[in-house]
Amino acid sequence: MMSGFRSALYTGSVMHHRLRPREHRLRYSIFYLLLDLDEVDVLAERLRLFSHNRLNLFSFYDRDHGEGTSTSPRERIERHLHEARIDSGGPIRLLTMPRILGYAFNPLSIYFCHRRDNSLSAILYEVNNTFGQRHSYLIPVASDAKGAIRQESRKSFYVSPFMSTNMVYSFSVVPPGQDLAVSVIGRDTAGPLIIAKLAATRQDLSDAALMRAFCAYPLLTLKVIAGIYWEALLIRLKGVRMHYRPSPPDRPVTLGRDIACRPLATPSSPNDDMAYERDAVGP
């Protein structure tokens, strides 16, 4: 039975591949919620297992995003779009992990921002580090964009102690539909350094779907933060040097640029990533 929600549940896998100076690779299963920001309160009313700014099995707190205040997420994103002179007024949908039993840590959340005609106008990538800091990259999308969207931005925010900020991010995104794919490549002056990819499939959002996700990925958000520290230890044991942490950027948002739109091969399943990785690192 269809839920009737514009919001949805996406299940799949995430892969990280560090290429040098020591190769390191990891993969884990994951789920995200795609939340239409105009629908969050409706979800909280109709779903028993989901709440807005209130403890539940799953919950979404406004202060977990942006500047960490109770400001409406839509109001905040609309302000950034206006300052960047990007068309807005349509749906804004946030891909993020919710709090589970009151806890969440999102290395990356993605806002899909639309024009009034429902065409995609921009993507905002919101990044958290483990030092309690947050920064976003806002990149416009061409009005005639079709298929995968390719974008890039200079890196201006310290995330991993094993990578400097002297890098450029390249993004390839297949926007949410039945399938969703996101590839992020971090490049320095020597070329690609790290590849991160998400491949996921949509499910209707319901209490039953949320309970299945909880059982399939128990305490996911705690596992994410524990996994970050565990993988950091493994990388350190491989002899990778650590970089000094600079002060965060003065402004909360860095503006990037849309570089091209072209079809991008999507893996036939979350476990089939080799063709996808070849496309992701291509020109």
Coordinates of C-alpha atoms in Angstrom, one line a residue:
M1 CA 0.0 0.0 0.0
M2 CA 1.4 3.4 -1.0
S3 CA 2.1 5.8 2.0
G4 CA 1.1 8.9 0.1
F5 CA 4.2 10.7 1.5
R6 CA 6.6 12.7 -0.6
S7 CA 9.2 11.7 1.9
A8 CA 10.7 8.2 1.7
L9 CA 13.1 5.7 3.2
Y10 CA 16.3 4.8 1.2
T11 CA 18.3 1.6 2.0
G12 CA 21.6 0.7 0.5
S13 CA 25.3 0.9 1.2
V14 CA 28.2 3.3 1.6
M15 CA 31.7 2.7 0.4
H16 CA 34.9 4.7 1.2
H17 CA 38.1 4.1 -0.6
R18 CA 41.3 6.0 0.3
L19 CA 43.9 5.6 -2.4
R20 CA 47.1 6.9 -0.9
P21 CA 49.6 7.1 0.8
R22 CA 48.2 3.8 2.2
E23 CA 45.2 2.2 0.6
H24 CA 42.2 1.8 2.9
R25 CA 38.7 0.6 2.0
L26 CA 35.5 0.1 3.9
R27 CA 31.8 -0.6 3.1
Y28 CA 28.8 -0.7 5.3
S29 CA 25.0 -1.0 4.9
I30 CA 23.0 2.0 5.8
F31 CA 19.6 3.7 5.5
Y32 CA 18.6 7.3 5.1
L33 CA 15.4 9.3 5.3
L34 CA 14.5 11.6 2.5
L35 CA 12.4 14.3 4.3
D36 CA 10.3 16.8 2.5
L37 CA 10.8 19.8 4.8
D38 CA 7.2 20.9 4.3
E39 CA 6.0 17.4 5.4
V40 CA 8.0 16.8 8.6
D41 CA 5.1 17.8 10.9
V42 CA 2.7 15.7 8.9
L43 CA 5.0 12.7 9.3
A44 CA 5.2 13.3 13.0
E45 CA 1.4 13.3 13.2
R46 CA 0.8 10.2 11.1
L47 CA 3.7 8.0 12.1
R48 CA 3.9 6.5 15.6
L49 CA 7.6 5.8 15.4
F50 CA 8.7 9.2 14.1
S51 CA 8.7 12.6 15.9
H52 CA 9.8 16.2 15.1
N53 CA 11.9 17.8 17.8
R54 CA 10.8 15.2 20.3
L55 CA 12.3 11.8 21.5
N56 CA 11.0 8.7 19.7
L57 CA 12.5 5.6 18.1
F58 CA 13.2 7.9 15.1
S59 CA 13.2 11.7 15.3
F60 CA 14.3 14.7 13.4
Y61 CA 15.6 17.7 15.3
D62 CA 16.0 21.1 13.6
R63 CA 19.0 21.9 15.7
D64 CA 20.9 18.9 14.3
H65 CA 21.4 20.9 11.1
G66 CA 22.6 24.3 10.0
E67 CA 23.8 26.6 12.7
G68 CA 22.4 24.3 15.4
T69 CA 19.5 26.5 16.3
S70 CA 15.7 26.0 16.3
T71 CA 15.4 28.0 13.1
S72 CA 13.1 26.4 10.5
P73 CA 15.3 24.3 8.2
R74 CA 13.3 25.6 5.2
E75 CA 13.7 29.2 6.2
R76 CA 17.5 28.7 6.7
I77 CA 18.0 27.0 3.3
E78 CA 15.8 29.6 1.5
R79 CA 18.0 32.3 3.0
H80 CA 21.2 30.7 1.7
L81 CA 19.6 30.3 -1.8
H82 CA 18.5 33.9 -1.8
E83 CA 22.0 35.1 -0.8
A84 CA 23.5 33.0 -3.6
R85 CA 20.9 34.3 -6.1
I86 CA 19.6 30.8 -6.8
D87 CA 16.0 30.2 -7.8
S88 CA 13.9 28.8 -5.0
G89 CA 10.3 28.5 -3.8
G90 CA 9.7 24.8 -4.6
P91 CA 10.2 21.7 -2.5
I92 CA 13.3 21.2 -0.4
R93 CA 14.1 17.6 0.4
L94 CA 16.7 16.5 2.9
L95 CA 18.6 13.2 2.7
T96 CA 19.8 12.5 6.2
M97 CA 20.0 9.9 9.0
P98 CA 17.4 10.6 11.7
R99 CA 18.1 10.4 15.4
I100 CA 17.6 6.8 16.6
L101 CA 16.6 6.6 20.3
G102 CA 17.8 10.2 20.6
Y103 CA 21.2 10.0 18.9
A104 CA 22.4 10.9 15.4
F105 CA 25.7 11.8 13.7
N106 CA 25.6 12.6 10.0
P107 CA 28.9 12.9 8.2
L108 CA 27.0 14.2 5.2
S109 CA 23.4 15.3 4.7
I110 CA 22.2 16.5 1.3
Y111 CA 19.4 19.0 0.6
F112 CA 17.8 18.9 -2.9
C113 CA 16.4 22.3 -3.5
H114 CA 13.7 22.9 -6.2
R115 CA 12.3 25.8 -8.2
R116 CA 8.6 26.6 -8.1
D117 CA 8.2 24.4 -11.3
N118 CA 9.6 21.5 -9.3
S119 CA 12.9 21.4 -11.3
L120 CA 16.0 21.0 -9.3
S121 CA 17.8 24.4 -8.7
A122 CA 20.6 23.5 -6.3
I123 CA 22.1 20.9 -4.0
L124 CA 23.4 21.8 -0.6
Y125 CA 25.9 19.3 1.0
E126 CA 26.0 19.7 4.8
V127 CA 29.1 18.2 6.4
N128 CA 29.8 17.4 10.1
N129 CA 33.1 16.6 11.6
T130 CA 33.7 14.8 14.9
F131 CA 34.9 18.0 16.5
G132 CA 31.3 19.4 16.8
Q133 CA 31.7 21.6 13.7
R134 CA 29.5 21.9 10.6
H135 CA 29.8 23.4 7.2
S136 CA 27.9 23.4 3.9
Y137 CA 28.6 23.5 0.2
L138 CA 25.9 25.0 -1.9
I139 CA 26.0 24.4 -5.7
P140 CA 23.5 25.5 -8.3
V141 CA 22.0 23.1 -10.9
A142 CA 21.5 24.0 -14.5
S143 CA 17.8 24.5 -15.4
D144 CA 18.1 21.9 -18.2
A145 CA 19.9 19.3 -16.0
K146 CA 19.1 15.7 -16.9
G147 CA 20.5 12.4 -15.6
A148 CA 23.4 12.6 -13.2
I149 CA 24.5 16.0 -12.0
R150 CA 28.3 16.8 -11.8
Q151 CA 29.5 19.5 -9.5
E152 CA 32.6 20.6 -7.7
S153 CA 33.8 22.9 -4.9
R154 CA 37.0 23.7 -3.2
K155 CA 37.3 22.1 0.2
S156 CA 37.1 24.7 2.9
F157 CA 36.3 22.6 6.0
Y158 CA 38.4 20.3 8.1
V159 CA 36.8 16.8 8.3
S160 CA 39.4 14.0 8.6
P161 CA 42.6 14.5 10.6
F162 CA 44.3 12.5 7.8
M163 CA 43.5 14.9 5.0
S164 CA 44.3 18.6 4.6
T165 CA 41.8 21.3 3.4
N166 CA 44.0 21.9 0.3
M167 CA 41.7 19.8 -1.9
V168 CA 38.8 20.0 -4.3
Y169 CA 35.5 17.9 -4.0
S170 CA 33.9 16.5 -7.2
F171 CA 30.3 15.4 -6.8
S172 CA 28.3 13.1 -9.0
V173 CA 24.6 12.8 -8.0
V174 CA 21.7 10.8 -9.4
P175 CA 18.8 12.7 -7.6
P176 CA 16.3 10.7 -5.6
G177 CA 13.9 8.6 -7.6
Q178 CA 13.4 4.9 -7.3
D179 CA 17.2 4.8 -7.0
L180 CA 19.7 7.2 -5.6
A181 CA 23.5 7.5 -6.2
V182 CA 26.0 9.9 -4.8
S183 CA 29.7 9.9 -5.5
V184 CA 32.2 12.3 -3.8
I185 CA 35.8 12.4 -4.9
G186 CA 38.4 14.3 -2.9
R187 CA 41.4 15.5 -5.1
D188 CA 44.6 17.2 -4.1
T189 CA 47.5 18.4 -6.3
A190 CA 48.5 14.8 -6.9
G191 CA 45.1 13.7 -8.1
P192 CA 42.2 11.6 -6.6
L193 CA 42.9 10.8 -2.9
I194 CA 39.6 9.5 -1.6
I195 CA 36.3 8.2 -3.1
A196 CA 33.0 8.0 -1.1
K197 CA 29.9 6.5 -2.7
L198 CA 26.3 5.9 -1.7
A199 CA 23.9 3.7 -3.6
A200 CA 20.4 3.2 -2.3
T201 CA 16.8 2.2 -3.3
R202 CA 13.6 3.9 -2.3
Q203 CA 10.9 2.4 0.0
D204 CA 7.6 4.0 1.0
L205 CA 7.8 5.5 4.4
S206 CA 5.6 3.9 7.0
D207 CA 5.8 2.6 10.6
A208 CA 6.3 -0.9 9.3
A209 CA 9.2 0.3 7.1
L210 CA 10.8 2.2 9.9
M211 CA 10.6 -0.9 12.2
R212 CA 12.1 -3.1 9.5
A213 CA 15.0 -0.6 9.1
F214 CA 15.5 -0.5 12.9
C215 CA 15.7 -4.3 13.0
A216 CA 18.0 -4.5 9.9
Y217 CA 20.3 -1.7 11.0
P218 CA 20.0 -1.6 14.8
L219 CA 21.5 1.5 16.5
L220 CA 22.9 2.6 13.1
T221 CA 23.8 6.1 14.2
L222 CA 25.9 4.9 17.1
K223 CA 27.6 2.4 14.7
V224 CA 28.4 5.3 12.3
I225 CA 30.3 7.3 14.9
A226 CA 32.0 4.2 16.4
G227 CA 33.0 3.1 12.9
I228 CA 34.6 6.5 12.2
Y229 CA 36.8 6.2 15.2
W230 CA 37.7 2.6 14.5
E231 CA 38.6 3.3 10.9
A232 CA 40.7 6.3 12.0
L233 CA 42.6 4.0 14.3
L234 CA 43.3 1.5 11.5
I235 CA 44.5 4.3 9.2
R236 CA 46.8 5.7 11.9
L237 CA 48.2 2.2 12.4
K238 CA 49.0 2.1 8.7
G239 CA 51.3 5.1 9.3
V240 CA 49.3 7.8 7.7
R241 CA 50.3 11.2 9.2
M242 CA 47.8 13.5 10.8
H243 CA 47.1 17.1 9.7
Y244 CA 46.7 20.1 12.0
R245 CA 43.1 21.3 12.4
P246 CA 42.6 24.9 11.2
S247 CA 39.8 27.2 12.3
P248 CA 36.5 26.6 10.6
P249 CA 35.4 29.0 7.8
D250 CA 34.0 32.3 8.8
R251 CA 30.9 31.8 6.7
P252 CA 28.6 28.7 7.1
V253 CA 28.3 28.0 3.4
T254 CA 30.9 27.7 0.6
L255 CA 29.6 28.2 -3.0
G256 CA 30.6 25.7 -5.6
R257 CA 29.9 25.3 -9.3
D258 CA 27.9 23.0 -11.6
I259 CA 30.4 21.6 -14.1
A260 CA 28.4 19.2 -16.4
C261 CA 25.4 17.0 -16.7
R262 CA 25.8 13.6 -18.3
P263 CA 24.5 10.0 -17.8
L264 CA 26.3 8.2 -15.1
A265 CA 26.4 4.4 -14.8
T266 CA 24.6 3.4 -11.7
P267 CA 25.4 0.0 -10.0
S268 CA 22.8 -2.7 -10.7
S269 CA 22.9 -3.4 -7.0
P270 CA 24.6 -1.8 -3.9
N271 CA 27.3 -4.5 -4.1
D272 CA 28.2 -3.9 -7.7
D273 CA 30.4 -0.8 -7.5
M274 CA 33.3 -1.3 -9.9
A275 CA 31.7 0.2 -13.0
Y276 CA 30.3 3.0 -10.9
E277 CA 33.8 3.8 -9.5
R278 CA 35.3 3.9 -13.0
D279 CA 32.7 6.5 -14.0
A280 CA 33.2 8.4 -10.8
V281 CA 36.9 8.9 -11.4
G282 CA 36.6 9.6 -15.1
P283 CA 37.0 13.0 -16.7

